[in-house]
mmCIF file of C-alpha atoms in Angstrom:
data_model
loop_
_atom_site.group_PDB
_atom_site.id
_atom_site.type_symbol
_atom_site.label_atom_id
_atom_site.label_comp_id
_atom_site.label_asym_id
_atom_site.label_seq_id
_atom_site.Cartn_x
_atom_site.Cartn_y
_atom_site.Cartn_z
ATOM 1 C CA MET F 1 0.036 0.002 -0.390
ATOM 2 C CA ASN F 2 3.182 2.804 0.754
ATOM 3 C CA SER F 3 4.446 1.733 -2.503
ATOM 4 C CA ILE F 4 1.322 2.306 -4.195
ATOM 5 C CA ASP F 5 0.858 5.646 -2.597
ATOM 6 C CA ASN F 6 4.553 6.474 -3.432
ATOM 7 C CA ILE F 7 3.619 6.422 -6.737
ATOM 8 C CA TRP F 8 0.719 8.895 -6.020
ATOM 9 C CA SER F 9 2.650 11.360 -4.719
ATOM 10 C CA LYS F 10 5.846 11.405 -6.976
ATOM 11 C CA ARG F 11 3.115 11.739 -9.899
ATOM 12 C CA LEU F 12 1.278 14.422 -8.748
ATOM 13 C CA GLN F 13 4.549 16.368 -7.615
ATOM 14 C CA ALA F 14 5.977 15.522 -11.261
ATOM 15 C CA HIS F 15 2.417 17.058 -12.784
ATOM 16 C CA ILE F 16 2.596 20.297 -10.404
ATOM 17 C CA GLN F 17 6.173 20.838 -11.117
ATOM 18 C CA GLU F 18 5.503 20.453 -14.815
ATOM 19 C CA LEU F 19 2.399 22.914 -14.507
ATOM 20 C CA ARG F 20 5.156 25.435 -12.379
ATOM 21 C CA THR F 21 7.482 24.986 -15.678
ATOM 22 C CA TYR F 22 5.205 26.297 -18.030
ATOM 23 C CA SER F 23 3.470 28.588 -15.979
ATOM 24 C CA LYS F 24 6.344 30.867 -16.409
ATOM 25 C CA TYR F 25 6.542 30.905 -20.046
ATOM 26 C CA MET F 26 2.415 31.388 -20.086
ATOM 27 C CA LEU F 27 1.907 34.030 -17.570
ATOM 28 C CA ASN F 28 4.518 36.335 -18.803
ATOM 29 C CA ASP F 29 4.449 39.980 -18.055
ATOM 30 C CA HIS F 30 3.032 40.828 -21.484
ATOM 31 C CA LEU F 31 0.214 38.346 -20.870
ATOM 32 C CA LEU F 32 -0.608 39.415 -17.429
ATOM 33 C CA PHE F 33 -0.251 43.073 -18.421
ATOM 34 C CA VAL F 34 -3.164 42.643 -21.066
ATOM 35 C CA LEU F 35 -5.316 40.661 -18.582
ATOM 36 C CA LEU F 36 -4.612 42.748 -15.949
ATOM 37 C CA PHE F 37 -5.502 45.996 -18.409
ATOM 38 C CA LEU F 38 -8.563 43.810 -19.907
ATOM 39 C CA THR F 39 -9.911 42.560 -16.488
ATOM 40 C CA ALA F 40 -10.139 45.812 -15.132
ATOM 41 C CA GLY F 41 -11.734 47.250 -18.243
ATOM 42 C CA GLY F 42 -14.135 44.437 -17.878
ATOM 43 C CA ALA F 43 -14.914 44.869 -14.500
ATOM 44 C CA VAL F 44 -15.497 48.721 -15.383
ATOM 45 C CA ALA F 45 -18.131 47.825 -18.505
ATOM 46 C CA TYR F 46 -19.865 44.813 -16.685
ATOM 47 C CA GLN F 47 -20.895 47.413 -13.419
ATOM 48 C CA ASN F 48 -22.087 49.935 -16.365
ATOM 49 C CA TRP F 49 -23.983 47.685 -17.847
ATOM 50 C CA LEU F 50 -25.540 46.118 -14.594
ATOM 51 C CA ASN F 51 -26.661 49.666 -14.198
ATOM 52 C CA LYS F 52 -28.203 49.338 -17.315
ATOM 53 C CA MET F 53 -29.785 45.976 -17.181
ATOM 54 C CA PRO F 54 -33.526 45.585 -18.684
ATOM 55 C CA GLU F 55 -35.767 44.012 -15.924
ATOM 56 C CA ASN F 56 -36.309 41.507 -18.149
ATOM 57 C CA PHE F 57 -33.067 40.213 -18.747
ATOM 58 C CA PRO F 58 -32.858 36.121 -18.390
ATOM 59 C CA ALA F 59 -29.924 35.797 -15.711
ATOM 60 C CA VAL F 60 -30.607 32.828 -14.262
ATOM 61 C CA PHE F 61 -30.867 31.005 -17.433
ATOM 62 C CA ILE F 62 -27.537 32.709 -18.390
ATOM 63 C CA MET F 63 -25.891 31.165 -15.243
ATOM 64 C CA THR F 64 -27.956 28.223 -15.863
ATOM 65 C CA ALA F 65 -26.508 27.287 -19.311
ATOM 66 C CA ALA F 66 -22.877 28.614 -18.242
ATOM 67 C CA PHE F 67 -22.908 26.552 -14.869
ATOM 68 C CA THR F 68 -24.317 23.210 -16.528
ATOM 69 C CA PHE F 69 -21.387 23.239 -19.065
ATOM 70 C CA LEU F 70 -18.738 23.937 -16.211
ATOM 71 C CA ILE F 71 -20.472 21.255 -13.903
ATOM 72 C CA GLN F 72 -21.200 18.423 -17.078
ATOM 73 C CA SER F 73 -17.504 18.749 -17.936
ATOM 74 C CA SER F 74 -16.338 16.141 -15.147
ATOM 75 C CA SER F 75 -13.348 13.846 -15.134
ATOM 76 C CA VAL F 76 -11.067 12.090 -12.680
ATOM 77 C CA ARG F 77 -7.322 12.946 -13.565
ATOM 78 C CA THR F 78 -5.326 9.435 -12.768
ATOM 79 C CA PHE F 79 -2.254 10.170 -13.715
ATOM 80 C CA LEU F 80 -1.611 6.752 -15.109
ATOM 81 C CA LYS F 81 0.893 6.022 -17.846
ATOM 82 C CA GLU F 82 1.010 3.022 -20.499
ATOM 83 C CA ALA F 83 3.799 1.274 -18.597
ATOM 84 C CA ASP F 84 1.014 0.868 -15.809
ATOM 85 C CA LEU F 85 -0.587 -2.241 -18.231
ATOM 86 C CA VAL F 86 2.530 -3.894 -17.383
ATOM 87 C CA PHE F 87 2.950 -2.752 -14.027
ATOM 88 C CA LEU F 88 -0.004 -2.145 -12.146
ATOM 89 C CA LEU F 89 -2.294 -3.830 -13.835
ATOM 90 C CA PRO F 90 -1.403 -7.033 -11.669
ATOM 91 C CA LEU F 91 -1.943 -4.932 -8.257
ATOM 92 C CA GLU F 92 -5.601 -3.817 -9.555
ATOM 93 C CA LYS F 93 -7.009 -5.029 -6.510
ATOM 94 C CA LYS F 94 -4.705 -2.861 -4.808
ATOM 95 C CA MET F 95 -5.566 0.549 -6.563
ATOM 96 C CA GLU F 96 -8.607 1.428 -4.592
ATOM 97 C CA HIS F 97 -6.736 4.119 -2.313
ATOM 98 C CA TYR F 98 -4.599 5.497 -5.438
ATOM 99 C CA PHE F 99 -8.218 6.125 -7.408
ATOM 100 C CA ASN F 100 -9.421 7.283 -4.168
ATOM 101 C CA LYS F 101 -7.019 10.030 -4.051
ATOM 102 C CA ALA F 102 -7.080 10.220 -7.825
ATOM 103 C CA PHE F 103 -11.095 11.421 -7.106
ATOM 104 C CA LEU F 104 -10.290 13.702 -4.035
ATOM 105 C CA TYR F 105 -8.235 16.093 -5.999
ATOM 106 C CA SER F 106 -9.740 16.045 -9.356
ATOM 107 C CA THR F 107 -12.771 16.949 -7.532
ATOM 108 C CA VAL F 108 -10.933 19.569 -5.154
ATOM 109 C CA THR F 109 -9.067 21.328 -8.245
ATOM 110 C CA GLN F 110 -12.436 21.325 -10.602
ATOM 111 C CA MET F 111 -14.090 23.244 -7.900
ATOM 112 C CA LEU F 112 -11.872 26.286 -8.639
ATOM 113 C CA PRO F 113 -13.473 27.116 -11.705
ATOM 114 C CA ILE F 114 -17.340 26.938 -9.954
ATOM 115 C CA ILE F 115 -16.093 29.291 -7.283
ATOM 116 C CA ILE F 116 -14.785 31.721 -10.216
ATOM 117 C CA PHE F 117 -18.096 31.627 -11.767
ATOM 118 C CA ILE F 118 -19.807 32.393 -8.541
ATOM 119 C CA ILE F 119 -17.818 35.562 -7.887
ATOM 120 C CA VAL F 120 -18.316 37.015 -11.613
ATOM 121 C CA PHE F 121 -22.177 36.236 -11.546
ATOM 122 C CA THR F 122 -22.645 37.218 -8.088
ATOM 123 C CA PRO F 123 -23.203 41.167 -9.100
ATOM 124 C CA LEU F 124 -25.866 40.182 -11.898
ATOM 125 C CA TYR F 125 -27.420 37.324 -10.093
ATOM 126 C CA ARG F 126 -28.359 39.863 -7.115
ATOM 127 C CA LYS F 127 -29.172 42.516 -9.526
ATOM 128 C CA ALA F 128 -31.741 39.886 -10.865
ATOM 129 C CA GLU F 129 -32.985 38.058 -7.993
ATOM 130 C CA ALA F 130 -32.232 40.651 -5.140
ATOM 131 C CA VAL F 131 -30.724 37.195 -3.192
ATOM 132 C CA SER F 132 -28.786 37.634 0.023
ATOM 133 C CA GLY F 133 -25.309 36.503 0.822
ATOM 134 C CA GLY F 134 -26.243 33.398 2.439
ATOM 135 C CA ALA F 135 -28.419 32.427 -0.356
ATOM 136 C CA ILE F 136 -25.242 32.608 -2.916
ATOM 137 C CA LEU F 137 -23.100 30.689 -0.279
ATOM 138 C CA LEU F 138 -25.662 28.372 0.211
ATOM 139 C CA SER F 139 -25.685 27.864 -4.046
ATOM 140 C CA LEU F 140 -22.336 27.590 -4.076
ATOM 141 C CA LEU F 141 -22.316 24.601 -1.674
ATOM 142 C CA LEU F 142 -25.185 22.859 -3.637
ATOM 143 C CA LEU F 143 -23.088 23.354 -6.691
ATOM 144 C CA ALA F 144 -20.324 21.660 -5.154
ATOM 145 C CA ALA F 145 -22.668 18.839 -4.472
ATOM 146 C CA VAL F 146 -23.862 18.670 -8.103
ATOM 147 C CA LYS F 147 -20.580 18.875 -9.189
ATOM 148 C CA VAL F 148 -18.973 15.804 -7.008
ATOM 149 C CA TRP F 149 -21.913 13.803 -8.132
ATOM 150 C CA ASN F 150 -20.869 14.368 -11.951
ATOM 151 C CA VAL F 151 -17.295 13.534 -11.197
ATOM 152 C CA LYS F 152 -18.259 10.048 -9.050
ATOM 153 C CA MET F 153 -20.508 9.310 -12.246
ATOM 154 C CA SER F 154 -18.240 9.925 -14.659
ATOM 155 C CA TRP F 155 -15.846 7.479 -12.804
ATOM 156 C CA ILE F 156 -18.416 4.854 -12.286
ATOM 157 C CA ILE F 157 -19.616 4.838 -16.169
ATOM 158 C CA HIS F 158 -16.200 3.889 -17.277
ATOM 159 C CA PHE F 159 -16.557 0.492 -15.856
ATOM 160 C CA LEU F 160 -19.313 -0.159 -17.992
ATOM 161 C CA PRO F 161 -18.771 -2.383 -21.050
ATOM 162 C CA ASP F 162 -21.909 -0.975 -23.274
ATOM 163 C CA GLU F 163 -20.498 2.449 -25.042
ATOM 164 C CA ASN F 164 -23.990 3.390 -25.956
ATOM 165 C CA ALA F 165 -24.164 3.929 -21.972
ATOM 166 C CA LYS F 166 -21.990 6.722 -21.855
ATOM 167 C CA MET F 167 -23.965 8.336 -24.583
ATOM 168 C CA TYR F 168 -27.267 8.054 -22.419
ATOM 169 C CA ASP F 169 -25.342 8.737 -19.124
ATOM 170 C CA PHE F 170 -24.657 12.236 -20.944
ATOM 171 C CA ILE F 171 -28.246 13.147 -21.887
ATOM 172 C CA VAL F 172 -29.300 12.024 -18.328
ATOM 173 C CA ARG F 173 -26.669 13.914 -16.547
ATOM 174 C CA LEU F 174 -27.357 17.029 -18.809
ATOM 175 C CA VAL F 175 -31.264 17.036 -17.955
ATOM 176 C CA VAL F 176 -30.281 17.099 -14.510
ATOM 177 C CA ASN F 177 -27.818 18.996 -14.444
ATOM 178 C CA ILE F 178 -29.951 21.814 -16.170
ATOM 179 C CA LEU F 179 -33.285 21.172 -13.783
ATOM 180 C CA SER F 180 -30.653 20.908 -10.504
ATOM 181 C CA ILE F 181 -28.608 24.128 -11.685
ATOM 182 C CA TYR F 182 -31.956 26.085 -12.397
ATOM 183 C CA PHE F 183 -33.610 24.861 -9.384
ATOM 184 C CA ILE F 184 -30.857 26.267 -6.927
ATOM 185 C CA PHE F 185 -30.698 29.944 -8.853
ATOM 186 C CA MET F 186 -34.451 30.162 -8.363
ATOM 187 C CA ASN F 187 -34.200 28.806 -4.526
ATOM 188 C CA GLU F 188 -36.773 25.849 -5.476
ATOM 189 C CA TYR F 189 -35.727 23.932 -2.821
ATOM 190 C CA VAL F 190 -38.756 21.442 -2.769
ATOM 191 C CA PHE F 191 -37.973 20.795 -6.612
ATOM 192 C CA LEU F 192 -34.373 20.583 -5.941
ATOM 193 C CA MET F 193 -35.224 17.866 -3.311
ATOM 194 C CA ILE F 194 -36.911 15.715 -5.893
ATOM 195 C CA VAL F 195 -34.567 15.850 -8.213
ATOM 196 C CA ALA F 196 -31.693 15.126 -5.303
ATOM 197 C CA VAL F 197 -33.860 11.385 -4.935
ATOM 198 C CA ILE F 198 -33.243 10.995 -8.321
ATOM 199 C CA MET F 199 -29.573 11.729 -8.971
ATOM 200 C CA ILE F 200 -29.339 9.302 -5.618
ATOM 201 C CA ALA F 201 -31.177 6.470 -7.397
ATOM 202 C CA TYR F 202 -29.379 7.118 -10.714
ATOM 203 C CA TYR F 203 -25.956 6.756 -8.889
ATOM 204 C CA ILE F 204 -27.177 3.634 -6.862
ATOM 205 C CA TYR F 205 -28.097 1.604 -10.206
ATOM 206 C CA PHE F 206 -25.193 2.646 -11.834
ATOM 207 C CA ALA F 207 -22.563 1.945 -8.926
ATOM 208 C CA LYS F 208 -24.282 -1.660 -8.378
ATOM 209 C CA ALA F 209 -23.861 -1.876 -12.664
ATOM 210 C CA ALA F 210 -20.660 -1.535 -12.576
ATOM 211 C CA GLY F 211 -20.124 -3.709 -9.151
ATOM 212 C CA LYS F 212 -16.909 -5.454 -9.275
ATOM 213 C CA ARG F 213 -16.005 -5.082 -13.042
ATOM 214 C CA GLY F 214 -12.173 -4.626 -13.591
ATOM 215 C CA VAL F 215 -10.505 -0.723 -14.506
ATOM 216 C CA LYS F 216 -10.447 -0.522 -17.917
ATOM 217 C CA TRP F 217 -7.159 0.835 -18.110
ATOM 218 C CA GLU F 218 -6.572 1.345 -21.873
ATOM 219 C CA VAL F 219 -9.640 3.741 -21.416
ATOM 220 C CA LEU F 220 -8.174 5.578 -18.363
ATOM 221 C CA ILE F 221 -4.468 5.973 -20.305
ATOM 222 C CA LYS F 222 -6.056 7.013 -23.281
ATOM 223 C CA LYS F 223 -8.070 10.110 -21.357
ATOM 224 C CA GLU F 224 -5.116 10.701 -19.481
ATOM 225 C CA GLU F 225 -2.855 11.665 -22.427
ATOM 226 C CA GLN F 226 -5.712 13.062 -24.111
ATOM 227 C CA LYS F 227 -5.664 15.683 -21.095
ATOM 228 C CA LYS F 228 -1.821 16.085 -21.048
ATOM 229 C CA GLN F 229 -1.811 16.717 -24.506
ATOM 230 C CA ASN F 230 -4.591 19.603 -24.004
ATOM 231 C CA PHE F 231 -2.130 20.968 -21.579
ATOM 232 C CA TYR F 232 0.675 20.774 -24.064
ATOM 233 C CA GLN F 233 -1.039 22.072 -27.036
ATOM 234 C CA LEU F 234 -1.894 25.187 -24.392
ATOM 235 C CA ALA F 235 1.457 25.574 -23.431
ATOM 236 C CA ASN F 236 3.020 25.424 -26.824
ATOM 237 C CA LEU F 237 1.451 28.723 -27.760
ATOM 238 C CA PHE F 238 4.310 30.219 -25.331
ATOM 239 C CA THR F 239 7.071 27.914 -25.817
ATOM 240 C CA ASP F 240 8.261 25.070 -27.250
ATOM 241 C CA VAL F 241 6.548 21.384 -25.869
ATOM 242 C CA PRO F 242 8.737 18.413 -26.804
ATOM 243 C CA LYS F 243 5.821 16.047 -25.808
ATOM 244 C CA LEU F 244 3.351 17.511 -27.511
ATOM 245 C CA LYS F 245 2.117 15.383 -30.234
ATOM 246 C CA LYS F 246 0.985 16.844 -33.569
ATOM 247 C CA SER F 247 -2.275 15.415 -34.910
ATOM 248 C CA ALA F 248 -3.744 16.069 -38.469
ATOM 249 C CA LYS F 249 -7.820 16.232 -39.773
ATOM 250 C CA ARG F 250 -8.613 15.635 -43.595
ATOM 251 C CA ARG F 251 -10.825 18.648 -43.791
ATOM 252 C CA LYS F 252 -11.772 18.186 -47.781
ATOM 253 C CA TYR F 253 -14.699 20.541 -47.955
ATOM 254 C CA LEU F 254 -12.183 23.044 -47.251
ATOM 255 C CA ASP F 255 -9.419 22.483 -49.916
ATOM 256 C CA PRO F 256 -10.742 25.090 -52.346
ATOM 257 C CA LEU F 257 -9.301 27.693 -50.157
ATOM 258 C CA LEU F 258 -5.825 26.647 -51.388
ATOM 259 C CA GLY F 259 -7.249 27.417 -54.924
ATOM 260 C CA PHE F 260 -7.051 30.929 -54.198
ATOM 261 C CA ILE F 261 -2.623 31.022 -53.268
ATOM 262 C CA LYS F 262 -0.743 30.922 -56.420
ATOM 263 C CA TYR F 263 1.240 27.841 -57.496
ATOM 264 C CA ASN F 264 4.833 29.277 -57.840
ATOM 265 C CA GLN F 265 8.130 29.125 -56.149
ATOM 266 C CA LYS F 266 7.403 31.668 -53.984
ATOM 267 C CA ASN F 267 4.517 30.745 -52.093
ATOM 268 C CA THR F 268 5.409 27.523 -50.729
ATOM 269 C CA TYR F 269 5.492 28.610 -47.056
ATOM 270 C CA LEU F 270 2.115 30.094 -47.516
ATOM 271 C CA TYR F 271 0.353 27.156 -49.039
ATOM 272 C CA MET F 272 2.354 25.106 -46.287
ATOM 273 C CA TYR F 273 0.535 27.349 -43.752
ATOM 274 C CA VAL F 274 -2.536 27.784 -44.957
ATOM 275 C CA ARG F 275 -2.874 24.177 -45.362
ATOM 276 C CA ALA F 276 -1.579 23.221 -41.810
ATOM 277 C CA PHE F 277 -4.263 26.193 -40.470
ATOM 278 C CA LEU F 278 -6.631 23.973 -42.097
ATOM 279 C CA ARG F 279 -5.774 20.463 -41.085
ATOM 280 C CA SER F 280 -3.279 20.614 -38.131
ATOM 281 C CA GLY F 281 -4.076 20.573 -34.678
ATOM 282 C CA ASP F 282 -7.393 22.580 -33.860
ATOM 283 C CA TYR F 283 -6.142 26.187 -35.463
ATOM 284 C CA VAL F 284 -9.286 26.638 -37.509
ATOM 285 C CA GLY F 285 -11.141 25.133 -34.908
ATOM 286 C CA ILE F 286 -9.612 27.712 -31.946
ATOM 287 C CA HIS F 287 -10.798 30.728 -34.594
ATOM 288 C CA LEU F 288 -14.041 29.335 -35.725
ATOM 289 C CA ARG F 289 -14.864 28.895 -31.404
ATOM 290 C CA LEU F 290 -13.217 32.218 -30.474
ATOM 291 C CA THR F 291 -15.110 34.276 -33.113
ATOM 292 C CA ILE F 292 -18.457 32.444 -32.289
ATOM 293 C CA ILE F 293 -18.197 33.009 -28.685
ATOM 294 C CA GLY F 294 -16.808 36.424 -29.054
ATOM 295 C CA SER F 295 -19.608 37.419 -31.202
ATOM 296 C CA VAL F 296 -22.032 35.943 -28.742
ATOM 297 C CA ILE F 297 -20.997 38.354 -25.807
ATOM 298 C CA LEU F 298 -21.308 41.303 -28.331
ATOM 299 C CA VAL F 299 -24.937 40.500 -28.897
ATOM 300 C CA TYR F 300 -25.201 41.675 -25.424
ATOM 301 C CA LEU F 301 -22.517 44.126 -24.485
ATOM 302 C CA ALA F 302 -22.264 46.000 -28.077
ATOM 303 C CA GLY F 303 -24.850 48.571 -26.602
ATOM 304 C CA ASN F 304 -21.453 50.242 -24.888
ATOM 305 C CA MET F 305 -18.826 51.132 -27.005
ATOM 306 C CA TYR F 306 -15.948 50.512 -24.313
ATOM 307 C CA SER F 307 -17.165 47.257 -23.599
ATOM 308 C CA GLY F 308 -18.001 46.115 -27.197
ATOM 309 C CA LEU F 309 -14.084 47.477 -28.089
ATOM 310 C CA ALA F 310 -12.607 45.980 -25.018
ATOM 311 C CA ILE F 311 -14.304 42.537 -25.972
ATOM 312 C CA SER F 312 -13.443 42.582 -29.527
ATOM 313 C CA ILE F 313 -9.340 43.459 -28.673
ATOM 314 C CA LEU F 314 -9.275 40.617 -25.822
ATOM 315 C CA PHE F 315 -10.505 38.050 -28.507
ATOM 316 C CA LEU F 316 -8.577 39.149 -31.481
ATOM 317 C CA PHE F 317 -5.808 38.629 -28.755
ATOM 318 C CA LEU F 318 -6.359 35.061 -27.653
ATOM 319 C CA THR F 319 -6.863 34.088 -31.327
ATOM 320 C CA GLY F 320 -3.201 35.660 -32.501
ATOM 321 C CA ILE F 321 -1.708 34.433 -29.166
ATOM 322 C CA GLN F 322 -3.317 30.465 -29.426
ATOM 323 C CA LEU F 323 -2.529 30.482 -33.320
ATOM 324 C CA MET F 324 1.181 31.684 -32.957
ATOM 325 C CA SER F 325 2.293 28.162 -32.274
ATOM 326 C CA LEU F 326 1.756 27.488 -36.230
ATOM 327 C CA TYR F 327 4.591 28.958 -36.867
ATOM 328 C CA LYS F 328 7.032 26.831 -35.791
ATOM 329 C CA HIS F 329 4.882 23.976 -37.229
ATOM 330 C CA TYR F 330 7.307 22.964 -39.738
ATOM 331 C CA ASP F 331 10.535 23.240 -37.819
ATOM 332 C CA LEU F 332 11.229 19.647 -37.367
ATOM 333 C CA LEU F 333 10.833 18.772 -40.278
ATOM 334 C CA GLU F 334 14.170 18.666 -42.866
ATOM 335 C CA ILE F 335 11.889 18.430 -45.616
ATOM 336 C CA SER F 336 11.127 22.003 -45.679
ATOM 337 C CA ASN F 337 14.737 23.011 -45.925
ATOM 338 C CA LEU F 338 15.113 21.477 -49.590
ATOM 339 C CA TYR F 339 12.464 24.020 -51.108
ATOM 340 C CA PRO F 340 14.134 26.374 -52.724
ATOM 341 C CA THR F 341 14.096 29.989 -51.460
ATOM 342 C CA ALA F 342 10.794 29.563 -49.923
ATOM 343 C CA ASP F 343 12.593 29.904 -46.426
ATOM 344 C CA ASN F 344 13.409 33.782 -47.650
ATOM 345 C CA TYR F 345 8.904 34.134 -47.311
ATOM 346 C CA LYS F 346 8.355 32.104 -43.340
ATOM 347 C CA LEU F 347 7.845 35.268 -41.779
ATOM 348 C CA LYS F 348 6.430 37.130 -44.550
ATOM 349 C CA HIS F 349 3.513 34.482 -45.275
ATOM 350 C CA PHE F 350 3.177 33.607 -41.852
ATOM 351 C CA THR F 351 2.485 37.671 -41.132
ATOM 352 C CA SER F 352 0.127 37.577 -44.367
ATOM 353 C CA LEU F 353 -1.899 34.775 -42.835
ATOM 354 C CA MET F 354 -2.814 35.896 -39.570
ATOM 355 C CA ARG F 355 -3.500 38.954 -40.410
ATOM 356 C CA THR F 356 -5.986 37.519 -42.966
ATOM 357 C CA VAL F 357 -7.274 35.713 -40.101
ATOM 358 C CA LEU F 358 -7.471 38.015 -37.653
ATOM 359 C CA ILE F 359 -9.224 40.663 -40.229
ATOM 360 C CA ILE F 360 -11.814 38.257 -40.766
ATOM 361 C CA GLN F 361 -13.097 37.698 -37.146
ATOM 362 C CA LEU F 362 -12.581 41.497 -36.380
ATOM 363 C CA LEU F 363 -15.023 42.039 -39.206
ATOM 364 C CA VAL F 364 -17.850 39.442 -38.082
ATOM 365 C CA PHE F 365 -17.187 41.298 -34.753
ATOM 366 C CA SER F 366 -17.749 44.697 -36.227
ATOM 367 C CA ILE F 367 -21.029 42.969 -38.398
ATOM 368 C CA VAL F 368 -22.577 42.053 -34.958
ATOM 369 C CA ILE F 369 -22.092 45.485 -33.360
ATOM 370 C CA PHE F 370 -22.993 47.025 -36.621
ATOM 371 C CA LEU F 371 -26.215 44.746 -36.434
ATOM 372 C CA THR F 372 -27.060 45.022 -32.545
ATOM 373 C CA ALA F 373 -26.181 48.335 -31.825
ATOM 374 C CA GLY F 374 -25.730 50.488 -35.249
ATOM 375 C CA GLY F 375 -22.577 51.869 -37.347
ATOM 376 C CA VAL F 376 -22.401 54.888 -34.801
ATOM 377 C CA LEU F 377 -20.967 52.453 -32.226
ATOM 378 C CA ALA F 378 -19.654 49.910 -34.886
ATOM 379 C CA ALA F 379 -17.151 52.529 -37.236
ATOM 380 C CA PRO F 380 -14.719 53.296 -33.861
ATOM 381 C CA VAL F 381 -14.578 49.405 -33.180
ATOM 382 C CA LEU F 382 -13.861 48.639 -36.014
ATOM 383 C CA LEU F 383 -11.393 51.230 -36.771
ATOM 384 C CA ILE F 384 -9.332 51.047 -33.164
ATOM 385 C CA SER F 385 -9.521 47.249 -33.435
ATOM 386 C CA LEU F 386 -8.094 47.730 -37.156
ATOM 387 C CA ALA F 387 -5.062 49.556 -35.632
ATOM 388 C CA PHE F 388 -4.683 46.706 -32.737
ATOM 389 C CA THR F 389 -4.603 43.792 -35.554
ATOM 390 C CA PHE F 390 -1.784 45.542 -37.345
ATOM 391 C CA LEU F 391 -0.219 46.304 -33.907
ATOM 392 C CA PHE F 392 0.019 42.977 -33.442
ATOM 393 C CA VAL F 393 0.590 41.118 -36.548
ATOM 394 C CA TYR F 394 3.433 43.424 -37.343
ATOM 395 C CA VAL F 395 5.021 44.789 -34.050
ATOM 396 C CA TYR F 396 3.862 42.011 -31.328
ATOM 397 C CA MET F 397 3.903 39.104 -32.910
ATOM 398 C CA PRO F 398 7.624 39.061 -34.507
ATOM 399 C CA LYS F 399 9.156 40.059 -31.448
ATOM 400 C CA ARG F 400 7.231 37.156 -29.736
ATOM 401 C CA LEU F 401 8.282 34.641 -32.467
ATOM 402 C CA LYS F 402 11.893 35.232 -31.714
ATOM 403 C CA LYS F 403 11.690 33.707 -28.251
ATOM 404 C CA LEU F 404 9.711 30.828 -28.961
#
């Protein structure tokens, strides 16, 4: 038992050390300054918006949606490795204490975003529902209980051999989470108790169904590896991560976009970067997600020029920062050194691509602001954000790329 406990302790310490190592690069002075500036500006805009908030604003529905997304995404970090299939599999019956520690660690760390969300939404919640501080604290405790239930269910489900059970569990938990979170914020405790009974019965049923089934080592190792790669992908935006594994997705429907690139020697890197943007990793997904999220937020905050400008610049910066790792996408491939004169255009073509994708995002934001708040607000946001885009692409980005 002591040896297994030592394995958990060593792996947890290695994980924390890895977080510290990459955090030094991720939370650099430039990013902290931008985050501090945007947080201060966002807080002022948030307060000004609250003062003008419509009486029929669906605050509870928005909070329910936000916390449902946060709580539904539950999992257990096990820190398992591929070698455990050989060395720890024979000790499976003695691993219960190890997995209990993994559950406790996962639950505690996943509570932190809930606390942050509560802090952010408290002014809106109190404005919309006039709740007391005690009610907010009670809501936090109840949300924590719902989170524990979700983490526990995500662990139990992996024992079941039926793959369809995961899909059914996702749907059932989604409905239960929506109802429970909505009743928590509406202070409907009678209905909440009914949902709580359903949650307990649901847990007992699947706990018995899981029974004494063995641990699915391959599944847990694959999930753990995916979580690591997600973190490495984030850290790779700021520094080189040797452990990052690159992946590609065939998106044939986007191939026509490559036809706009003129076929000649000088455009080699432009073609390669555009193709990598469309296929490799999740670059195009990052661009689409941040554009959609920013647009949705702008629908509600575009009435104030300062808040609209802050949101526009924030998402342009986040998109630019996350896409910069694309610059070194081909550095480990020797074949790129065989392309004649192509290296001379590497930075130029990458800059061209970044400028294009950020301007596309900026145009989408401007259209959203124009449709929701009119051209009087859209014009200054467009011009100032365009100036920020050029400063980011031609001033900030080249300096950052030299440090990658």
